[in-house]
PDB file of C-alpha atoms in Angstrom:
ATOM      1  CA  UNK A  11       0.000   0.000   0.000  1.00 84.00           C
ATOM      2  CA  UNK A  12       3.318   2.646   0.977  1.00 91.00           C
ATOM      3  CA  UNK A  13       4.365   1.768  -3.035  1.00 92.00           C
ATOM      4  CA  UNK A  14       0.712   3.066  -4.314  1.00 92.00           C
ATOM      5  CA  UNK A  15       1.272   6.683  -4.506  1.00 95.00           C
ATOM      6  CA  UNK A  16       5.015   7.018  -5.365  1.00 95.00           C
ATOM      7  CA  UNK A  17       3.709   4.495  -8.057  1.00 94.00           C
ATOM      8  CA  UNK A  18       1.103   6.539  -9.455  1.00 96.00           C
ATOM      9  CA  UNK A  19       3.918   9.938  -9.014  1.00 96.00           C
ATOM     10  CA  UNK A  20       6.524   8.095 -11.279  1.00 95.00           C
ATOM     11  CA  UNK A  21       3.472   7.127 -13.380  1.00 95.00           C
ATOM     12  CA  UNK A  22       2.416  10.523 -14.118  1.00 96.00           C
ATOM     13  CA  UNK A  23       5.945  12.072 -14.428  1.00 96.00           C
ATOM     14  CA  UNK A  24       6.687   9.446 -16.890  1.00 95.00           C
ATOM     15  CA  UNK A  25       3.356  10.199 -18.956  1.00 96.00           C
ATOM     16  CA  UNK A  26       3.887  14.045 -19.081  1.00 96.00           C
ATOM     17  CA  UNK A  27       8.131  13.349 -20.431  1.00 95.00           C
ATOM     18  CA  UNK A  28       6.400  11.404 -23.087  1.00 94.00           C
ATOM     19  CA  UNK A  29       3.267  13.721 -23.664  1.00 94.00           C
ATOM     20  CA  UNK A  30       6.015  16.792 -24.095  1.00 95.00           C
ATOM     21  CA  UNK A  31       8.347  14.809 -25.820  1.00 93.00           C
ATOM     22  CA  UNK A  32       6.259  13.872 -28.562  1.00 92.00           C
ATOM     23  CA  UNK A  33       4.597  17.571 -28.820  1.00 92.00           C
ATOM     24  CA  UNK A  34       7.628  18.651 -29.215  1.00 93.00           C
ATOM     25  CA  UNK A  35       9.318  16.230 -31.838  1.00 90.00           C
ATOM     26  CA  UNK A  36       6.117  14.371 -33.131  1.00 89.00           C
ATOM     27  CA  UNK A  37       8.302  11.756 -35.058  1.00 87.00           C
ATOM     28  CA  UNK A  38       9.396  10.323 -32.013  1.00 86.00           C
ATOM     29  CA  UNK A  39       5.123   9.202 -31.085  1.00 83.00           C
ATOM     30  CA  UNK A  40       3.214   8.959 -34.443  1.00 84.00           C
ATOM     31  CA  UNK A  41      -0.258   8.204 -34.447  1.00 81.00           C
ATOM     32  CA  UNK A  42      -2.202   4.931 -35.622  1.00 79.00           C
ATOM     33  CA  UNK A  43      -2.911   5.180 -39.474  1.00 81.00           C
ATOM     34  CA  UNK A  44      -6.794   5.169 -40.087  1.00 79.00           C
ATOM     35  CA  UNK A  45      -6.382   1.195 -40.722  1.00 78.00           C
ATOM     36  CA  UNK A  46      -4.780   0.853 -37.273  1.00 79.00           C
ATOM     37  CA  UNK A  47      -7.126   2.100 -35.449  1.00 83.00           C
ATOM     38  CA  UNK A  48     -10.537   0.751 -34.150  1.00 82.00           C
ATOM     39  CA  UNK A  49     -14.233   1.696 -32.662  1.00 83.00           C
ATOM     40  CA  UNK A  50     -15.391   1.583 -29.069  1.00 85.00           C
ATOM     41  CA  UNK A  51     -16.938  -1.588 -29.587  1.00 85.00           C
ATOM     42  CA  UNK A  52     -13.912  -3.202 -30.459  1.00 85.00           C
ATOM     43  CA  UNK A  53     -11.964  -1.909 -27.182  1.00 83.00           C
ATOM     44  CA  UNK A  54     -14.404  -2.918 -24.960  1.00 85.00           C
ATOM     45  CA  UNK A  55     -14.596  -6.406 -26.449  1.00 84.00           C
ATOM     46  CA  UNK A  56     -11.291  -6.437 -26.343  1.00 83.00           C
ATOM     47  CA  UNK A  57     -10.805  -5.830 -22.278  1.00 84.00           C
ATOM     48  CA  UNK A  58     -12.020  -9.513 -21.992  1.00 83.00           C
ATOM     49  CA  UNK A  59      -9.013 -10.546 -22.278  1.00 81.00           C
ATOM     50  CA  UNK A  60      -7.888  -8.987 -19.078  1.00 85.00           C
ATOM     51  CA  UNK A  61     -10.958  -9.711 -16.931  1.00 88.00           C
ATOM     52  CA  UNK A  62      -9.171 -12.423 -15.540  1.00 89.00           C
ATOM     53  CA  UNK A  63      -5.745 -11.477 -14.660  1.00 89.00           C
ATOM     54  CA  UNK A  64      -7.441  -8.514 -12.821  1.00 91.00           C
ATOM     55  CA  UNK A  65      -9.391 -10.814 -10.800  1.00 92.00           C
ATOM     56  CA  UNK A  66      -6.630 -12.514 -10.122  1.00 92.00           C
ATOM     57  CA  UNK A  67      -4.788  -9.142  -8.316  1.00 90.00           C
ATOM     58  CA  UNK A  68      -7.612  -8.412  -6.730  1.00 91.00           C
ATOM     59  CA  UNK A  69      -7.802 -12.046  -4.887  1.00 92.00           C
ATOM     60  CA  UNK A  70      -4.210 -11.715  -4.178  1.00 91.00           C
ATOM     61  CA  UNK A  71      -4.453  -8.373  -2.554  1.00 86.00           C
ATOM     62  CA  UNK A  72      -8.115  -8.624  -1.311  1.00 88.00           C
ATOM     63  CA  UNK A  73      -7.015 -11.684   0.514  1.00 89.00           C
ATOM     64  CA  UNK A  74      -4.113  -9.534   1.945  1.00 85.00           C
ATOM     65  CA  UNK A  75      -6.141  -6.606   2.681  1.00 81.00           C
ATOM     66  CA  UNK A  76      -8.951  -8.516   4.661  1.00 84.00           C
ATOM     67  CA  UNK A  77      -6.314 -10.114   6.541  1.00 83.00           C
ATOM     68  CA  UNK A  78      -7.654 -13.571   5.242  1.00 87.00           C
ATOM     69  CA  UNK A  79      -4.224 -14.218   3.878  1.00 87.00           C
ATOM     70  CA  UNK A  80      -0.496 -13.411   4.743  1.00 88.00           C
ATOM     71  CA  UNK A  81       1.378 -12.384   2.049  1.00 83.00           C
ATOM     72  CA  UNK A  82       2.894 -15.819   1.531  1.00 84.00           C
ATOM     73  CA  UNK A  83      -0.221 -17.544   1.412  1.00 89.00           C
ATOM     74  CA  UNK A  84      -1.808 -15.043  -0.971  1.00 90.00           C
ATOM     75  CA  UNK A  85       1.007 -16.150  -3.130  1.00 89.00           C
ATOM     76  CA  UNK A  86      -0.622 -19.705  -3.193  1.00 91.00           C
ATOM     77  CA  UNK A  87      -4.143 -17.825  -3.544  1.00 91.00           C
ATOM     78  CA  UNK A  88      -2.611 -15.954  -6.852  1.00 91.00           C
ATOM     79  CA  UNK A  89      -1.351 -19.343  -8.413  1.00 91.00           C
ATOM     80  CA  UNK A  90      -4.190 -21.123  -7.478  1.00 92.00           C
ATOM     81  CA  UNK A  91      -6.025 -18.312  -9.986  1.00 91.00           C
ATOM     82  CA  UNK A  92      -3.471 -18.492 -12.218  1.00 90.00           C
ATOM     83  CA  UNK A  93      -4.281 -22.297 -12.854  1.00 91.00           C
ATOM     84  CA  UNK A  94      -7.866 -21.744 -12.876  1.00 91.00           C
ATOM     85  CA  UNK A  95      -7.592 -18.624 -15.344  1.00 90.00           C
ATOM     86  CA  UNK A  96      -5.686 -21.552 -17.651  1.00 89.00           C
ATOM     87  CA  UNK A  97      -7.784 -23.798 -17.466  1.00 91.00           C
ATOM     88  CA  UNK A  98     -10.579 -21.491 -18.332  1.00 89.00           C
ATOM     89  CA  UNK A  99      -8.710 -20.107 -21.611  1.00 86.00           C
ATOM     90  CA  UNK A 100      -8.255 -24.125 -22.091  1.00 87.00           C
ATOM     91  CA  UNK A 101      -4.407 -23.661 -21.781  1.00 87.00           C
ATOM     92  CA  UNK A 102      -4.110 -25.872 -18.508  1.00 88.00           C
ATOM     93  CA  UNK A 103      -2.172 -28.637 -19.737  1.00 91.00           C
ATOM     94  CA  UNK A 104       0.926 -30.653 -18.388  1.00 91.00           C
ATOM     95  CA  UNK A 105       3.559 -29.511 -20.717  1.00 91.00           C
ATOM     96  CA  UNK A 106       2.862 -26.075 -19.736  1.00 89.00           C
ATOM     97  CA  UNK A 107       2.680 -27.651 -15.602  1.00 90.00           C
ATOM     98  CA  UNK A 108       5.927 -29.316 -16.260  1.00 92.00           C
ATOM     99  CA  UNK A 109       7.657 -26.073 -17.371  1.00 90.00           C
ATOM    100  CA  UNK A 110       6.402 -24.141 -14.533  1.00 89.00           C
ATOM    101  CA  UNK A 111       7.520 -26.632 -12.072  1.00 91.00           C
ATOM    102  CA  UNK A 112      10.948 -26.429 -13.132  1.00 93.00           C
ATOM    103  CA  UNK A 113      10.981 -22.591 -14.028  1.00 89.00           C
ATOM    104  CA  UNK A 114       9.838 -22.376 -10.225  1.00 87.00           C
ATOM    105  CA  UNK A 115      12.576 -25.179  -9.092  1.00 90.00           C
ATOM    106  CA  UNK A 116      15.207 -22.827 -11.091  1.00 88.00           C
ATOM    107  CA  UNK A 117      14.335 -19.731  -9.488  1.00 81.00           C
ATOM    108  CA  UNK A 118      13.856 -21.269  -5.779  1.00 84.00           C
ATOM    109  CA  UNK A 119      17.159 -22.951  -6.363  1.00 85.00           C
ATOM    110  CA  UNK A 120      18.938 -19.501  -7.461  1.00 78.00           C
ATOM    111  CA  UNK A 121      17.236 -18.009  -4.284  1.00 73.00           C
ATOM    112  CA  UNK A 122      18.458 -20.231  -1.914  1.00 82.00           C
ATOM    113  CA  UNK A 123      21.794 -19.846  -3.592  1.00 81.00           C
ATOM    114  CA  UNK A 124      21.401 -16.165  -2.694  1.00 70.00           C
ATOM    115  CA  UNK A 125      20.511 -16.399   0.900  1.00 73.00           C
ATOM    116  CA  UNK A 126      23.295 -18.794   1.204  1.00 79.00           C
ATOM    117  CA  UNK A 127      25.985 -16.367  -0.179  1.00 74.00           C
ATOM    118  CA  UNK A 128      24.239 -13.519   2.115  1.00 69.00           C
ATOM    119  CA  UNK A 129      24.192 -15.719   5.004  1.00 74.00           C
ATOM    120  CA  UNK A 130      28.079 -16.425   4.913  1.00 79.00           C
ATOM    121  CA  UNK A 131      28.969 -12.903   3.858  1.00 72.00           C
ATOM    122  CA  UNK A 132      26.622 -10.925   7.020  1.00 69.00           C
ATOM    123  CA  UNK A 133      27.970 -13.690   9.673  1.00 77.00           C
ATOM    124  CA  UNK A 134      31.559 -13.167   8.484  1.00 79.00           C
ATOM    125  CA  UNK A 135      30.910  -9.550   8.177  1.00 70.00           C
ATOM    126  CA  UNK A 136      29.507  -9.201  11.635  1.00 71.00           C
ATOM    127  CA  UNK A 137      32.462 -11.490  13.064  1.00 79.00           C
ATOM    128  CA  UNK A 138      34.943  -9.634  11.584  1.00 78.00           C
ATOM    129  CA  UNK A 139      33.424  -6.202  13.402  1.00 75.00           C
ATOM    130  CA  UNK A 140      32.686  -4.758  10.212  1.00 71.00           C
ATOM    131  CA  UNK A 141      29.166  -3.843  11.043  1.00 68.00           C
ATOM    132  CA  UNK A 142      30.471  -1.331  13.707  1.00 73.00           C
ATOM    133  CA  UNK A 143      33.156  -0.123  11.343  1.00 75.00           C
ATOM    134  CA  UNK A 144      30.144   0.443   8.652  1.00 71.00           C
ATOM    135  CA  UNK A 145      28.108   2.131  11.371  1.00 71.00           C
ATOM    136  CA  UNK A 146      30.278   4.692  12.194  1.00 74.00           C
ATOM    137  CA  UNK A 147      31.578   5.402   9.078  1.00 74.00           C
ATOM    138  CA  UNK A 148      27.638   6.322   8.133  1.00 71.00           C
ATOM    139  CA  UNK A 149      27.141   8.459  11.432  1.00 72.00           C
ATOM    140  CA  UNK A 150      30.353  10.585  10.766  1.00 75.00           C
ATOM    141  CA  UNK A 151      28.925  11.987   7.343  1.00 74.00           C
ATOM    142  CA  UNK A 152      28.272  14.805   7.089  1.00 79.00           C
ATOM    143  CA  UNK A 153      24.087  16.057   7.464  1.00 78.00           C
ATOM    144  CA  UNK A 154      22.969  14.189  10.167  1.00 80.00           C
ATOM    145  CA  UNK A 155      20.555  11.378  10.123  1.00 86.00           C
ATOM    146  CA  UNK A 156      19.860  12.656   6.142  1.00 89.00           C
ATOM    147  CA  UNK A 157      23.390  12.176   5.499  1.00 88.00           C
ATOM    148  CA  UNK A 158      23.203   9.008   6.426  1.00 87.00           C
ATOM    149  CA  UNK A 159      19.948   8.283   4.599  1.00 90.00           C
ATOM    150  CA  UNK A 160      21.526   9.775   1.414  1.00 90.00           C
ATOM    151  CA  UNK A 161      24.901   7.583   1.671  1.00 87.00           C
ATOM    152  CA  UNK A 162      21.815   4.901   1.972  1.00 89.00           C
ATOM    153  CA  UNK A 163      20.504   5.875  -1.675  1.00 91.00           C
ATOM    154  CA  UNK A 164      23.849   5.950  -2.984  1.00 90.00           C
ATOM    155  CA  UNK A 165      25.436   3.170  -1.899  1.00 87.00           C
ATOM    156  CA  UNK A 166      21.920   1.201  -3.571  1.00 90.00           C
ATOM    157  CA  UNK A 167      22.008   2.719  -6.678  1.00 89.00           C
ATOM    158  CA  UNK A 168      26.124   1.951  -7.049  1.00 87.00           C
ATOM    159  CA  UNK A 169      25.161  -1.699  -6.063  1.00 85.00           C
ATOM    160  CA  UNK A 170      22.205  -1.549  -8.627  1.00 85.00           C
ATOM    161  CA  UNK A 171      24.451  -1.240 -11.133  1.00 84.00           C
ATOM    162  CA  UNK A 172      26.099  -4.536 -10.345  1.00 79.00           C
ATOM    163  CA  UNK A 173      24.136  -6.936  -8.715  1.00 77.00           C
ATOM    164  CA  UNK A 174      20.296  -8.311  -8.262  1.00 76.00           C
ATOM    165  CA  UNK A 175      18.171  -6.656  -5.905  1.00 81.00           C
ATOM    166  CA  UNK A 176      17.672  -9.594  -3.902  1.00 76.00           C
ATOM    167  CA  UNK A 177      21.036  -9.826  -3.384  1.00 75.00           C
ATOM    168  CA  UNK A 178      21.250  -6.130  -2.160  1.00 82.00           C
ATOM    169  CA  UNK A 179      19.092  -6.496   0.165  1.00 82.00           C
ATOM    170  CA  UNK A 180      20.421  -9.338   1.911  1.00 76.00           C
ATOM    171  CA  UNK A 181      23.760  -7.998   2.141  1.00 77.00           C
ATOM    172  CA  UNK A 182      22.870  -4.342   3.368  1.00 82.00           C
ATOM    173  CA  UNK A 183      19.612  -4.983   5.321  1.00 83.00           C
ATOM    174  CA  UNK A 184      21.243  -6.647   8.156  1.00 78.00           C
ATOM    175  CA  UNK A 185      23.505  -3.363   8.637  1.00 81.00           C
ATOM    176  CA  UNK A 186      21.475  -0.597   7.242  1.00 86.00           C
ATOM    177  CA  UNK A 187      18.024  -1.873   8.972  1.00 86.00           C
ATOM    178  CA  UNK A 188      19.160  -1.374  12.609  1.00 83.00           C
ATOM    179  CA  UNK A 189      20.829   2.162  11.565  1.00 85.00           C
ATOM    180  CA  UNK A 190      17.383   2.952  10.296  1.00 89.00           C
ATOM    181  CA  UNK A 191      15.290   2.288  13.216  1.00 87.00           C
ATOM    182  CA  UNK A 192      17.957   3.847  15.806  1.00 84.00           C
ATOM    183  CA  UNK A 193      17.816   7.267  13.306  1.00 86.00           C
ATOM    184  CA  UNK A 194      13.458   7.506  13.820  1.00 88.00           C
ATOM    185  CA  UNK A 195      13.153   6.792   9.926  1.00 92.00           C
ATOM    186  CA  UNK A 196      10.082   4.809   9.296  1.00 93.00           C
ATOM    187  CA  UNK A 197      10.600   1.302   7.788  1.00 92.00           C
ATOM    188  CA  UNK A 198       8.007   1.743   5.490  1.00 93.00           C
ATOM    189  CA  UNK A 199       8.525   4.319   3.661  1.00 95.00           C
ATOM    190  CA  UNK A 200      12.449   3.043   4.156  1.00 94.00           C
ATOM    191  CA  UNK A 201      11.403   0.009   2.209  1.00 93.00           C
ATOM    192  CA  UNK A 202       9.771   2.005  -0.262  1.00 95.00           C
ATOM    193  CA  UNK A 203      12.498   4.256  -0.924  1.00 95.00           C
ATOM    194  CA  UNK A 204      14.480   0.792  -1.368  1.00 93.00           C
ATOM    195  CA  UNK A 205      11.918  -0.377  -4.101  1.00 93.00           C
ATOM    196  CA  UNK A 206      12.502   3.083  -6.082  1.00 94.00           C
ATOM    197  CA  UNK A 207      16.045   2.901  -6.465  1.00 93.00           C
ATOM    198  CA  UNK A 208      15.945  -0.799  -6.834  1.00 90.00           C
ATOM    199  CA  UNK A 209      13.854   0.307 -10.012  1.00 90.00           C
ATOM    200  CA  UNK A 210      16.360   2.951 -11.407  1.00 89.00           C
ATOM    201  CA  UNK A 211      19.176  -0.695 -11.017  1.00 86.00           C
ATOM    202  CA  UNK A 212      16.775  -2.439 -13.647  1.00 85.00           C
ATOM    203  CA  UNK A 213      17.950   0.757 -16.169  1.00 88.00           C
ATOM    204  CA  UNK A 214      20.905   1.192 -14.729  1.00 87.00           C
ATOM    205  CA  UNK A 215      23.915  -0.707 -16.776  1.00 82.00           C
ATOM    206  CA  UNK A 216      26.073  -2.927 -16.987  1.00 78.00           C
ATOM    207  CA  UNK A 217      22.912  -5.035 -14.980  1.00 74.00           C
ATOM    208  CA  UNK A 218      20.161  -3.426 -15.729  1.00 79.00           C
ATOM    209  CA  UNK A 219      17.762  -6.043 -16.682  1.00 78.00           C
ATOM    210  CA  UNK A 220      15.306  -4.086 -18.976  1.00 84.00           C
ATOM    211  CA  UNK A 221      17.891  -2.782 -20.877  1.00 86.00           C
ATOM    212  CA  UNK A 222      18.160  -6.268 -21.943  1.00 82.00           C
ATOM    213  CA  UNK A 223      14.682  -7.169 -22.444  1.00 81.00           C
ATOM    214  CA  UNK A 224      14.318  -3.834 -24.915  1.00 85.00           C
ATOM    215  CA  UNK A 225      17.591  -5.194 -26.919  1.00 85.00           C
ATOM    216  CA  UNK A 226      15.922  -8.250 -26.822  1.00 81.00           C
ATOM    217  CA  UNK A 227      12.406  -6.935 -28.725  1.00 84.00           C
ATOM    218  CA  UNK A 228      13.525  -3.718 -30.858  1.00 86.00           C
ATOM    219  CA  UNK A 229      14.800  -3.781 -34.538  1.00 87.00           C
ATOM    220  CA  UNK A 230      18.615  -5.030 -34.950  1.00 86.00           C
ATOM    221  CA  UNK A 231      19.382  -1.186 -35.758  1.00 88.00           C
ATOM    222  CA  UNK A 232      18.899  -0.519 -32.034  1.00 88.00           C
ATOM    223  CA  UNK A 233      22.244  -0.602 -30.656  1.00 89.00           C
ATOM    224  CA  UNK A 234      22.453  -0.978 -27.101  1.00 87.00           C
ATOM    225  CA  UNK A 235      24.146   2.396 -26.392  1.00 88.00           C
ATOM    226  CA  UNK A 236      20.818   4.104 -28.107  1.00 89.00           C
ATOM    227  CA  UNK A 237      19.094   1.846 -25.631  1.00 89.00           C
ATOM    228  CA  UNK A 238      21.578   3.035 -23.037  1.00 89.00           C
ATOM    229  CA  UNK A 239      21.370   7.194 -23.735  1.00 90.00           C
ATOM    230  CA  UNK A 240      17.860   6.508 -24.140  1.00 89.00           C
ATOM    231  CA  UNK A 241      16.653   5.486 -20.255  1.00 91.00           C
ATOM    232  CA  UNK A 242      18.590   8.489 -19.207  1.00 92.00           C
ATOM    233  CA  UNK A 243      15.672  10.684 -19.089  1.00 93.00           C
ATOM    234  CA  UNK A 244      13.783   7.981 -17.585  1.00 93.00           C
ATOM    235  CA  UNK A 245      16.365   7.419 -14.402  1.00 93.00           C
ATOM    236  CA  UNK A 246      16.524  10.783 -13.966  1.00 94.00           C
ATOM    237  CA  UNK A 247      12.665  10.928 -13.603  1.00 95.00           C
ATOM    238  CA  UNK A 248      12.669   8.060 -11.041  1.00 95.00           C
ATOM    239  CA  UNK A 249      15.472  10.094  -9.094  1.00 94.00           C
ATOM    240  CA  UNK A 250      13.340  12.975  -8.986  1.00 96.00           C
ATOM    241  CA  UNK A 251      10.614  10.936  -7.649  1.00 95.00           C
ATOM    242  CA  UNK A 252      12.812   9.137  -5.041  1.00 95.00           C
ATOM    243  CA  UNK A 253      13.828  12.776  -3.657  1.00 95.00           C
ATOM    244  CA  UNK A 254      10.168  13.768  -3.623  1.00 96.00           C
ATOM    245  CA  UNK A 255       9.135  10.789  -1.384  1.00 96.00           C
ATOM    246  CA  UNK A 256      12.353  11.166   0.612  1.00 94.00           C
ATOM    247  CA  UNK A 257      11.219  14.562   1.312  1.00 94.00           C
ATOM    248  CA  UNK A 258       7.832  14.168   1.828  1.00 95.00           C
ATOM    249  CA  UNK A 259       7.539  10.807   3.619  1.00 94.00           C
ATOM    250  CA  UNK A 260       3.402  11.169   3.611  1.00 94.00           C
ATOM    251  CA  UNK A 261       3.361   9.789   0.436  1.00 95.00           C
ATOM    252  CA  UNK A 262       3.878   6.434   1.607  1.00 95.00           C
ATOM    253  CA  UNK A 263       2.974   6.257   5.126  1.00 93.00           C
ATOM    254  CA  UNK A 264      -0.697   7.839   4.739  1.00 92.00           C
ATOM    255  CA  UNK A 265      -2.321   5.147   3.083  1.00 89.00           C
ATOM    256  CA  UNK A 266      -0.668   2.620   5.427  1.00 87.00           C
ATOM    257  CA  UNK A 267      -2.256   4.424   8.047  1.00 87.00           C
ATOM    258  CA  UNK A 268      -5.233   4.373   6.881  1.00 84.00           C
ATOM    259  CA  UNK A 269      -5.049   0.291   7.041  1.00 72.00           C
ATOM    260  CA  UNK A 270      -3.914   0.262  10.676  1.00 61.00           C
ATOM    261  CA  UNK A 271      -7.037  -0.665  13.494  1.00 53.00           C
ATOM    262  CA  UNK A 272      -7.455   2.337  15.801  1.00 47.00           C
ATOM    263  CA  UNK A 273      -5.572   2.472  18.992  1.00 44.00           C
TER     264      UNK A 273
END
């Protein structure tokens, strides 16, 4: 619920760049030829196709919201949709449950790969005393608590660069976390800031995973430095945004609140 609004902020600033973009240099956004484009009717038939996957959200965060559900068992609640949405659209099948067994058996086994590698490294980071060492080094910034919270920011969005989010996170939460809660910073809207930069690392190279994806579907004349020069705008955008939540911590934490039983 914190991610909603800083969300819909990044949303918006990413649909007025475009908007202005293309008013500016129409080439860059041309509009559907008269045989591209289609009636009313069509659209609305057309949003059948996503009748289910909505439902499906709306299970897996209804059953959240409700408190039916923890967040790990909504997971089972989404992919018990998922299978039913299949088998509806007559897609349920067992090559397609083979593959997803072992796509899930890959990605559980590169997980647990993960927390092993961040296991060893925070227990023989703690034992060596580097955790104090890290600690101080953050308090003797300059700016206070913000100082700190900025060398935060940075030191995500260098890691970004370089390595999975999941990864991140299990290396730095067991050192920044504790620094957090001792400063009076919210872990909410701490987590959410986490989320936004995590999101600038997916456009950030050399690892930034969408940058691959976009290779991966434009023409062959796309280089990857166009692809490269042309996300700048776009992390710069999602900076802006980070700041904006950073400074106005409300943006996150009101909705929250609004979740929370009295008293």
């Amino acid at each position: 619920m914190g991610g909603v609004f800083p969300g819909l902020l990044l949303a918006s600033f990413f649909v007025i760049y475009i908007v202005v973009r293309c008013a500016l240099h129409p080439s860059l956004g041309p509009g559907l030829s008269a045989e591209e484009r289609v009636g009313w009717k069509e659209k609305f038939v057309s949003l059948r196709a996503v009748v289910l996957p909505v439902l499906v959200v709306v299970a897996v965060l209804g059953s959240i919201y409700m408190g039916i559900a923890t967040p790990t068992e909504s997971a089972a609640v989404g992919a018990l949709g998922a299978l039913v949405s299949a088998a509806i659209y007559h897609r349920l099948n067992w090559p397609m449950l083979k593959g997803i067994a072992l796509t899930s058996l890959r990605l559980t086994l590169m997980v647990v790969w993960i927390l092993f590698g961040a296991y060893a490294f925070t227990a023989t980071y703690t034992a060596l005393g580097a955790t104090e060492v890290v600690e101080q080094a953050l308090f003797l910034m300059p700016g206070g608590k913000w100082g700190v919270l900025i060398g935060m920011q940075l030191t995500f969005f260098v890691l970004g660069c370089i390595l999975d989010p999941f990864g991140i996170i299990m290396i730095t939460a067991p050192i920044y976390l504790p620094i957090v809660t001792s400063l009076g910073f919210d872990p909410i809207w701490y987590g959410v800031l986490y989320v936004m930069n995590m999101e600038m690392a997916y456009l950030t190279p050399p690892y930034g995973i969408c940058l691959f994806y976009m290779k991966a579907i434009v023409p062959p004349s796309i280089t990857m430095t166009d692809i490269y020069r042309s996300v700048i705008p776009f992390v710069g955008l999602q900076a802006l945004g980070l700041i904006i939540v950073a400074i106005f911590p409300q943006i996150v934490l009101w909705l929250p609140s609004t979740m929370m039983p009295a008293g």
